[in-house]
PDB file of C-alpha atoms in Angstrom:
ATOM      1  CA  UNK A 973     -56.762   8.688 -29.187  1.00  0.00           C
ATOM      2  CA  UNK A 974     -56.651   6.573 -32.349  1.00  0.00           C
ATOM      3  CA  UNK A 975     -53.216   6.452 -34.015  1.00  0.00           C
ATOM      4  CA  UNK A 976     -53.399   6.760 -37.683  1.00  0.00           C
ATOM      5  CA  UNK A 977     -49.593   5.474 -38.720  1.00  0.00           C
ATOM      6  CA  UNK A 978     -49.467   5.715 -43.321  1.00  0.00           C
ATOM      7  CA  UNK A 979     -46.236   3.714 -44.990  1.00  0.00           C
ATOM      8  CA  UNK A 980     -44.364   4.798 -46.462  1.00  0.00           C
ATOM      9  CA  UNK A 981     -43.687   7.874 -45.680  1.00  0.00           C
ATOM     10  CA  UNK A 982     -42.690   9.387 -49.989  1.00  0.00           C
ATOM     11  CA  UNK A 983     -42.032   7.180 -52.302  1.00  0.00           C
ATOM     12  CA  UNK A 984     -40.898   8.109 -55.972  1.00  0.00           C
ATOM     13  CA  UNK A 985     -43.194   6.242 -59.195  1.00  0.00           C
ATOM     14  CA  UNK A 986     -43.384   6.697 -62.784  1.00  0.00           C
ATOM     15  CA  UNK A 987     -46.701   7.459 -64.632  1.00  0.00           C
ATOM     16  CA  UNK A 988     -48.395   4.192 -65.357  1.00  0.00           C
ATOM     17  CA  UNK A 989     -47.183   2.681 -62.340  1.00  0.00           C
ATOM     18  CA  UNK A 990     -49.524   0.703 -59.317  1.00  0.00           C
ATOM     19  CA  UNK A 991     -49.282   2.652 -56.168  1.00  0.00           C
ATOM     20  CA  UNK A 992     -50.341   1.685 -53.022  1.00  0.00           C
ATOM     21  CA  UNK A 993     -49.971   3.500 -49.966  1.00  0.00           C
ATOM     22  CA  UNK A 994     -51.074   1.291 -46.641  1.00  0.00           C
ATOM     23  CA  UNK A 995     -52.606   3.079 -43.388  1.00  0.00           C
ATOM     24  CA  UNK A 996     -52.589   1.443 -40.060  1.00  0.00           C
ATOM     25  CA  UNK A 997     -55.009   2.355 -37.384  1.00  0.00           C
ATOM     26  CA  UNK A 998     -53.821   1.741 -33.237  1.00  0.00           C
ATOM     27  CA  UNK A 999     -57.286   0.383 -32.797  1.00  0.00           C
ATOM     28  CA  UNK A1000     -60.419  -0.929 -34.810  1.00  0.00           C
ATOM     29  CA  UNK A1001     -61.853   1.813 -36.756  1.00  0.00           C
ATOM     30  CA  UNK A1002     -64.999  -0.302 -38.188  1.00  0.00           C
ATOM     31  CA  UNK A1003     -65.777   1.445 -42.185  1.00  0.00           C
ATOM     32  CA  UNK A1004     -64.987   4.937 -40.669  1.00  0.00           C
ATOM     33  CA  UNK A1005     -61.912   5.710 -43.392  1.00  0.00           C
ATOM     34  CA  UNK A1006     -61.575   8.124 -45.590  1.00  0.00           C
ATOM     35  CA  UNK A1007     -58.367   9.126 -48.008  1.00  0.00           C
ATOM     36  CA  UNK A1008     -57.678  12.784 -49.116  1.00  0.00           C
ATOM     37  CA  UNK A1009     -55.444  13.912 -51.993  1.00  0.00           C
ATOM     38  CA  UNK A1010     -53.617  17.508 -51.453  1.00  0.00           C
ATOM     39  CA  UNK A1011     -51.591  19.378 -54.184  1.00  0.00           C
ATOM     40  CA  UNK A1012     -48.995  21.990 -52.877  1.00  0.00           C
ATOM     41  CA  UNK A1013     -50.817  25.042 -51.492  1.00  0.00           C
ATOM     42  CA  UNK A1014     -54.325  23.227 -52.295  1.00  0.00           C
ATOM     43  CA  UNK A1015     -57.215  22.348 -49.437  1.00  0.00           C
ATOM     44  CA  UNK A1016     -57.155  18.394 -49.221  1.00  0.00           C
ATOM     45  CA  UNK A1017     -59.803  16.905 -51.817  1.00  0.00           C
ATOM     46  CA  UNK A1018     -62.027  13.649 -50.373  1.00  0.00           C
ATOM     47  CA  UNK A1019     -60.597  10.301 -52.812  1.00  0.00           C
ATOM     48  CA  UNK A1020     -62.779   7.795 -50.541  1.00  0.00           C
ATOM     49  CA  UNK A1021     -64.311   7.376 -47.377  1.00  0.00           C
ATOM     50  CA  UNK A1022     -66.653   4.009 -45.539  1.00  0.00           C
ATOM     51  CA  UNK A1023     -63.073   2.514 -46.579  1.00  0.00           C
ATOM     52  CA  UNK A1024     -63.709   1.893 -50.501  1.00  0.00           C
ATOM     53  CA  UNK A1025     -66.585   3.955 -51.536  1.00  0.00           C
ATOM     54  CA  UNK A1026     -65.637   6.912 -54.347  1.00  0.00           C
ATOM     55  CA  UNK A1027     -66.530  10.111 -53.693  1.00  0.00           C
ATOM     56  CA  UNK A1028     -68.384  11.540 -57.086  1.00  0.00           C
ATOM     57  CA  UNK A1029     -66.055  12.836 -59.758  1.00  0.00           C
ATOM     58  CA  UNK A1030     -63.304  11.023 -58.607  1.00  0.00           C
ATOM     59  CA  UNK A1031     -61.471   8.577 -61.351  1.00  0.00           C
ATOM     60  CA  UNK A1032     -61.544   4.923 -60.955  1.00  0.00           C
ATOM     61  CA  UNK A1033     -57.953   4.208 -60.979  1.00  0.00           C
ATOM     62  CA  UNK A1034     -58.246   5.164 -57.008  1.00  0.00           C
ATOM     63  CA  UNK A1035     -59.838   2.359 -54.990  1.00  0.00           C
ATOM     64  CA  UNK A1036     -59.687   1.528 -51.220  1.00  0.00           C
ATOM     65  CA  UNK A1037     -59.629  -1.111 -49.238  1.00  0.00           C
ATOM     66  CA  UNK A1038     -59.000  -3.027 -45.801  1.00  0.00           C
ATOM     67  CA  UNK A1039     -60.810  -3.823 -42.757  1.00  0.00           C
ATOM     68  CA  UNK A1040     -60.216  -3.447 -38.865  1.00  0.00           C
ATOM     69  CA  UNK A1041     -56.876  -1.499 -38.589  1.00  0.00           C
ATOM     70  CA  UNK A1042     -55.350  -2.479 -41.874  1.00  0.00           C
ATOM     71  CA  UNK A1043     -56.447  -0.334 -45.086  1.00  0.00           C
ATOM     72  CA  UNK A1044     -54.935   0.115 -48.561  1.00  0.00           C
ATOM     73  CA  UNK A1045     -55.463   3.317 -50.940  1.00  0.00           C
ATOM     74  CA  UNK A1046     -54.338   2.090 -54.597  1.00  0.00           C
ATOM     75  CA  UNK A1047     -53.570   4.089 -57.854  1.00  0.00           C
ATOM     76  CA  UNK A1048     -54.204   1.131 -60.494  1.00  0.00           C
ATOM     77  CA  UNK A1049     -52.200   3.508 -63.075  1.00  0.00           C
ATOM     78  CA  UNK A1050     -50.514   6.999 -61.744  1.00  0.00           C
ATOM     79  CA  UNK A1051     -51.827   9.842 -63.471  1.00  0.00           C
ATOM     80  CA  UNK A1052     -49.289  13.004 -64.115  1.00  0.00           C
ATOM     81  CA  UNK A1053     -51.814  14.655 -61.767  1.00  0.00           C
ATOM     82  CA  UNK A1054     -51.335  12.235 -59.146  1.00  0.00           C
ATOM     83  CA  UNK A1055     -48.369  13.836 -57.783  1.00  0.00           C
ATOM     84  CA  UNK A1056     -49.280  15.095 -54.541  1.00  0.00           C
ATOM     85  CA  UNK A1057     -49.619  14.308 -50.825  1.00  0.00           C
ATOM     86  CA  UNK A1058     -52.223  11.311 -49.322  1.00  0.00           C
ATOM     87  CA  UNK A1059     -53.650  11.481 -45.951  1.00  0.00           C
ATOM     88  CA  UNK A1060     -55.910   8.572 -44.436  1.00  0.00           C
ATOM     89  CA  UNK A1061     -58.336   9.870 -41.907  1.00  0.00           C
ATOM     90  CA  UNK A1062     -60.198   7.907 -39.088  1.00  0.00           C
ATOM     91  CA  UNK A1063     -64.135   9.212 -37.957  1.00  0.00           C
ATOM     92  CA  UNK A1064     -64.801   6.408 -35.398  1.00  0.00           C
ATOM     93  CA  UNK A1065     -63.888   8.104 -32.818  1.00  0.00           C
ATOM     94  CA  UNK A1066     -63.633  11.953 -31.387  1.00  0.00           C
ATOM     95  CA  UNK A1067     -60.170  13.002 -32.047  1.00  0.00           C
ATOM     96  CA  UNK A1068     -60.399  12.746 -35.613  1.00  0.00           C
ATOM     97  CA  UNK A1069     -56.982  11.664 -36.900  1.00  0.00           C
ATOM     98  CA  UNK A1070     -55.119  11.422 -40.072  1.00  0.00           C
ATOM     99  CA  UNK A1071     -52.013   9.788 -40.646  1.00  0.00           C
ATOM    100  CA  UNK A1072     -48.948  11.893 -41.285  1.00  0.00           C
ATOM    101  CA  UNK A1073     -49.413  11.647 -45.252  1.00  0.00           C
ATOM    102  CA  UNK A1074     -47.446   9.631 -48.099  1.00  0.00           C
ATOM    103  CA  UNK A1075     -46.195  12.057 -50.661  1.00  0.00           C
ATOM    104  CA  UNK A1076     -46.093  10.720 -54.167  1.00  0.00           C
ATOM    105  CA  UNK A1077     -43.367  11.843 -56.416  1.00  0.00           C
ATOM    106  CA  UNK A1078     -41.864  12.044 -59.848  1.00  0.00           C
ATOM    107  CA  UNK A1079     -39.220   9.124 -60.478  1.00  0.00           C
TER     108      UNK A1079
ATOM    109  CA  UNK B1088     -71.496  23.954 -56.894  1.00  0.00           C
ATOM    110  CA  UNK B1089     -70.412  23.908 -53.383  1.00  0.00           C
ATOM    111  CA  UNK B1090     -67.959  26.746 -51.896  1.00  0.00           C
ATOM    112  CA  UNK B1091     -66.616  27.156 -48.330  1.00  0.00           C
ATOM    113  CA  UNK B1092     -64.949  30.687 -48.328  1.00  0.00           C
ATOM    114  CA  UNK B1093     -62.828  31.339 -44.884  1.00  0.00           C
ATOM    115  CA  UNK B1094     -61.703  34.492 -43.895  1.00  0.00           C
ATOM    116  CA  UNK B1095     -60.231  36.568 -40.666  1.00  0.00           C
ATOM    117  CA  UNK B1096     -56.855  35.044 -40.609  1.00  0.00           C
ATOM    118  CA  UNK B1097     -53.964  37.283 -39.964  1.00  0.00           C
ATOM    119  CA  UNK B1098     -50.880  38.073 -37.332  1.00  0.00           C
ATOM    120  CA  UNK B1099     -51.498  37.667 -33.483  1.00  0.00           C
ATOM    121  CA  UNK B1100     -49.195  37.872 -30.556  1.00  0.00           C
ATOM    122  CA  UNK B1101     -49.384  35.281 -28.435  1.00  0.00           C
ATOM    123  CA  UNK B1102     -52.006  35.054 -26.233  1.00  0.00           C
ATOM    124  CA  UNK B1103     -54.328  37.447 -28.592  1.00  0.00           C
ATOM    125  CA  UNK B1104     -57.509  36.557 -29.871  1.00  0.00           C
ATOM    126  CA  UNK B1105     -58.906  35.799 -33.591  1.00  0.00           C
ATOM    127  CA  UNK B1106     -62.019  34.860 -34.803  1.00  0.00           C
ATOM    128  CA  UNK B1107     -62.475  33.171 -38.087  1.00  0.00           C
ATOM    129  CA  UNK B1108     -65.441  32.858 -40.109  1.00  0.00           C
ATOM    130  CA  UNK B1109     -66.188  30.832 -43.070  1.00  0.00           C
ATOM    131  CA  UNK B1110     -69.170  30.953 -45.483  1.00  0.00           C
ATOM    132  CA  UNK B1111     -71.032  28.330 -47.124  1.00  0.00           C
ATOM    133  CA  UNK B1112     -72.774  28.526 -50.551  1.00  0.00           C
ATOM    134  CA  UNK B1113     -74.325  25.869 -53.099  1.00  0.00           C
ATOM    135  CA  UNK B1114     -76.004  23.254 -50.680  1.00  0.00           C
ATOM    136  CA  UNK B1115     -78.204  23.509 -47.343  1.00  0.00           C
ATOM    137  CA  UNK B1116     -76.253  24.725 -44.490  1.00  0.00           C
ATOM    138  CA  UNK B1117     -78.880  23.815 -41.816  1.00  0.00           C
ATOM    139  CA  UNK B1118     -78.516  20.319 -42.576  1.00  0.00           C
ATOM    140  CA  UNK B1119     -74.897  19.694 -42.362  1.00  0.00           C
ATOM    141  CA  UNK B1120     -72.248  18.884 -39.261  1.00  0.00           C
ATOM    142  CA  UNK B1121     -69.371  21.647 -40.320  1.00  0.00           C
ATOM    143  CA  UNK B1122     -65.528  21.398 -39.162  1.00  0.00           C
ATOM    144  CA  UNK B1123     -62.605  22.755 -38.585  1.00  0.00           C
ATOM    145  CA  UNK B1124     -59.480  21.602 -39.887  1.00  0.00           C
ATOM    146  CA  UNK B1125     -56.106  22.885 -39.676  1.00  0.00           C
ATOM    147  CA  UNK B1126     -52.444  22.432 -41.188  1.00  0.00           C
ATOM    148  CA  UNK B1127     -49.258  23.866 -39.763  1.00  0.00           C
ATOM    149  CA  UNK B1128     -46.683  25.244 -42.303  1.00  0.00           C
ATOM    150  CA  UNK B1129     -45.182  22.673 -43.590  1.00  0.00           C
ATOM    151  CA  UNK B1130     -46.875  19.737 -41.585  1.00  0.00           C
ATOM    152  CA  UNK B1131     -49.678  17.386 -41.614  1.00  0.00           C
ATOM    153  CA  UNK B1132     -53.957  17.559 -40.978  1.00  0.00           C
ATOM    154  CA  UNK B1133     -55.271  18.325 -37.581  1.00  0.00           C
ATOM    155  CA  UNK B1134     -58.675  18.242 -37.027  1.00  0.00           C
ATOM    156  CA  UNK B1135     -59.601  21.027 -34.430  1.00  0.00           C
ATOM    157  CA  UNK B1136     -63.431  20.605 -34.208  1.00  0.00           C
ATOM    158  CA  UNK B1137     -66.769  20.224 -35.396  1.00  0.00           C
ATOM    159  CA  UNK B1138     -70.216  21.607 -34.517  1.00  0.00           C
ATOM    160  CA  UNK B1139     -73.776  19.602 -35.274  1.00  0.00           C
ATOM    161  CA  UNK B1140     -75.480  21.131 -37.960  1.00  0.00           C
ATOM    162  CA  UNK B1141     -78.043  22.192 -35.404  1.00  0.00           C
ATOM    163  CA  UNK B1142     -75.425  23.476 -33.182  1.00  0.00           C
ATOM    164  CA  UNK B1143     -76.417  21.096 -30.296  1.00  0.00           C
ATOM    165  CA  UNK B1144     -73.670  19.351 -30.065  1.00  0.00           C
ATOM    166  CA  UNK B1145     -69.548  20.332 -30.685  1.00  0.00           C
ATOM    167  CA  UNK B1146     -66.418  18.209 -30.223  1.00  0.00           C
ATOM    168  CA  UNK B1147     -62.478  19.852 -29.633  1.00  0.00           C
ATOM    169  CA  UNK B1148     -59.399  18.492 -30.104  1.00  0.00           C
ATOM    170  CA  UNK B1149     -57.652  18.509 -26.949  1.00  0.00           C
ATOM    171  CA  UNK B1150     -55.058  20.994 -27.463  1.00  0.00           C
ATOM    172  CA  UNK B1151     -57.777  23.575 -28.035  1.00  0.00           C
ATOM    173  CA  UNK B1152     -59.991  22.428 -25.284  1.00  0.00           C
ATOM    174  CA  UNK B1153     -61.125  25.423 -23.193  1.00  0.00           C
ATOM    175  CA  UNK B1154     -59.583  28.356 -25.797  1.00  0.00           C
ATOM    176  CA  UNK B1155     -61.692  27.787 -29.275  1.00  0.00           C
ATOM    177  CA  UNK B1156     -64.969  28.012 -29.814  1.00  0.00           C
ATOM    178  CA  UNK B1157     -66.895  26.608 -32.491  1.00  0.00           C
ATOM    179  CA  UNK B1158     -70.252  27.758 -33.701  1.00  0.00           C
ATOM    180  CA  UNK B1159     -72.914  28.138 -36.507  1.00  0.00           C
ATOM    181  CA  UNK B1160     -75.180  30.507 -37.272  1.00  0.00           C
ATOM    182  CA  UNK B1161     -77.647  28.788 -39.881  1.00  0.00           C
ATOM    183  CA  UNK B1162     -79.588  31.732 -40.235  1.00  0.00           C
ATOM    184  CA  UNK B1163     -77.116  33.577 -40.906  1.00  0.00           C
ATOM    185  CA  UNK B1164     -75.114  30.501 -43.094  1.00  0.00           C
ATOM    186  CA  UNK B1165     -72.149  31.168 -41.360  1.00  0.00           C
ATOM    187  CA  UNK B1166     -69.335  28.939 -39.565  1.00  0.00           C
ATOM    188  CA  UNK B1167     -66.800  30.418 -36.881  1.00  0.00           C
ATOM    189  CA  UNK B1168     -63.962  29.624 -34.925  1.00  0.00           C
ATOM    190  CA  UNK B1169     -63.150  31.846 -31.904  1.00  0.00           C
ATOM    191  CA  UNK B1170     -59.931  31.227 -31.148  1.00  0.00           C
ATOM    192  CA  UNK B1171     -58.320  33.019 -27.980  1.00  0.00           C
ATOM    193  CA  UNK B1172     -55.106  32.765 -25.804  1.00  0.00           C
ATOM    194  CA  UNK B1173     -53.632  31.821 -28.570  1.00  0.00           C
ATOM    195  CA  UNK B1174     -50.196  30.013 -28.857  1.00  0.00           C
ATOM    196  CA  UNK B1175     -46.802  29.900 -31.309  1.00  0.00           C
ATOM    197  CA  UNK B1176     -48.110  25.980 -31.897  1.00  0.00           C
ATOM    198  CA  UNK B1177     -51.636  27.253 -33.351  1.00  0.00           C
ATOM    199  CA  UNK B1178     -50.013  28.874 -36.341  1.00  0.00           C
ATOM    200  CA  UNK B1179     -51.199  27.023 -39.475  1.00  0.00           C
ATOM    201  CA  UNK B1180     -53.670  27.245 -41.908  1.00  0.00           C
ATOM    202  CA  UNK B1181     -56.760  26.822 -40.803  1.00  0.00           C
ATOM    203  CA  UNK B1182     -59.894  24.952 -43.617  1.00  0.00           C
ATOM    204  CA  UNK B1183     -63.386  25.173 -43.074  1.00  0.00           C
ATOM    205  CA  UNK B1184     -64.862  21.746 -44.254  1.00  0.00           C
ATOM    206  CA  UNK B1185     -68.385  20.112 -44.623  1.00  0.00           C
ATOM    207  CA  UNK B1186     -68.536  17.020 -42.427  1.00  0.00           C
ATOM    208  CA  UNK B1187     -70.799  14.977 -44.575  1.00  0.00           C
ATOM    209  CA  UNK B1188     -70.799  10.947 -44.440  1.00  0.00           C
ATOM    210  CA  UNK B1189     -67.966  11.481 -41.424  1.00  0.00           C
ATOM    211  CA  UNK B1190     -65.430  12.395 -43.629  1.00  0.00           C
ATOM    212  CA  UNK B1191     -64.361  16.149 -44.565  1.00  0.00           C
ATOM    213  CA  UNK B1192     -65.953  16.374 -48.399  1.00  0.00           C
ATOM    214  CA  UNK B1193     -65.540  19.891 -49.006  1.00  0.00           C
ATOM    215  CA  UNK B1194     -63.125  21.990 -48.110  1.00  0.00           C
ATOM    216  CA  UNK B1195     -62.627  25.973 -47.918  1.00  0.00           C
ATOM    217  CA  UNK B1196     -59.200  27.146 -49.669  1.00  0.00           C
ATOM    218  CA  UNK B1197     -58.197  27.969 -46.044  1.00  0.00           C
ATOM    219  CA  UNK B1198     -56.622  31.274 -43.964  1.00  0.00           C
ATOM    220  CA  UNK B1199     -53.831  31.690 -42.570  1.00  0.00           C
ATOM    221  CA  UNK B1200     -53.106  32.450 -39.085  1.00  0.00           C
ATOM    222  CA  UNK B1201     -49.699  33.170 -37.497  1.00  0.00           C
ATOM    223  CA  UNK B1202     -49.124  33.656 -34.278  1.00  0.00           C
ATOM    224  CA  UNK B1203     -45.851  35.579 -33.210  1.00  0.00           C
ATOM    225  CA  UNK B1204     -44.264  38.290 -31.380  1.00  0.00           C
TER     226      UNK B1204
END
């Protein structure tokens, strides 16, 4: 099975800040990464997937990118409703995995 | 506007049975792989399975292997997961989501299944 290992694990910001959260895969997962947002009690909403492609609707302070094993998810300016949890999510290969999440919180 | 509505969670003693169903509106069923996805309570994403959107072809995680059964009835527009011998470890909440572009890019609001004595 493909590891999916996300740093850090929280990490506190301020609105207006850069946040990136990096996501590490055990193995080469070619373009097959996606990122998810999830607010508390919420079903996980698709951010990106093929690594840096924006799913419709969603604002262009998110952007991905990386290649191989190594991919970044960056918030160019963090949004009030920003706070929540990130997962990363590799489709390369049956298990699907996500990484254990990076929640985002209020400095 | 796309909606995946779940439903048929509840309480189950271990090693009971539950089969949950989830229904698709605002795009073309028949043409879409479907998943699975499920979230302990206060834990990550699992992906359980998926199902082609012809039904030819379904994929389990392995800790589900042999007791859940995914499948789609596209005349119907309905997705299901029949989950039996069921365990302590598959409480969670458990999303229906489109598999479109191989990631998950619509998602149910999810139902909740707990498994306990």
């Amino acid at each position: 099975d493909i590891q999916m290992t996300q740093s850090p694990s929280s990490l506190s910001a301020s609105v207006g800040d850069i946040v990136t959260i990096t996501c590490r895969a055990s193995q080469s997962i070619n373009t097959f990464l996606g990122w998810y947002q999830q607010k508390p009690g919420k079903a996980p909403k698709l951010l990106i997937y093929a690594i840096s492609t924006l799913q419709s609707g969603v604002p262009s302070r998110f952007s991905g990118s990386g290649s191989g094993t190594d991919f970044t998810l960056t918030i160019s300016s963090l949004q009030p409703e920003d706070f929540a949890t990130y997962y990363c999510q590799q489709s390369d290969s049956v298990p699907w995995t996500f990484g254990q999440g990076t929640n985002v919180e209020i400095k | 506007e796309v909606q995946l509505v779940e439903s048929g969670g509840g309480l189950v003693q271990p090693g009971g049975s539950l089969r949950l169903s989830c229904a698709p509106s605002g795009f073309t069923f028949s043409t879409y792989w479907m998943a699975w996805v499920r979230q302990a309570p206060g834990k990550g994403l699992e992906w359980v399975a998926n199902i082609k959107h012809d039904g030819s072809d379904k994929y389990y995680v392995d800790s589900v292997k042999g007791r859940f059964t995914i499948s789609k009835d596209n005349a119907k527009n309905s997705l299901y997961l029949q989950m039996n011998s069921l365990r302590v470890e598959d409480t969670a909440v458990y999303f229906c989501a489109r598999h479109g572009s191989r990631v998950f890019d619509q998602w149910g609001q999810g139902t909740l299944v707990t498994v306990s004595s």
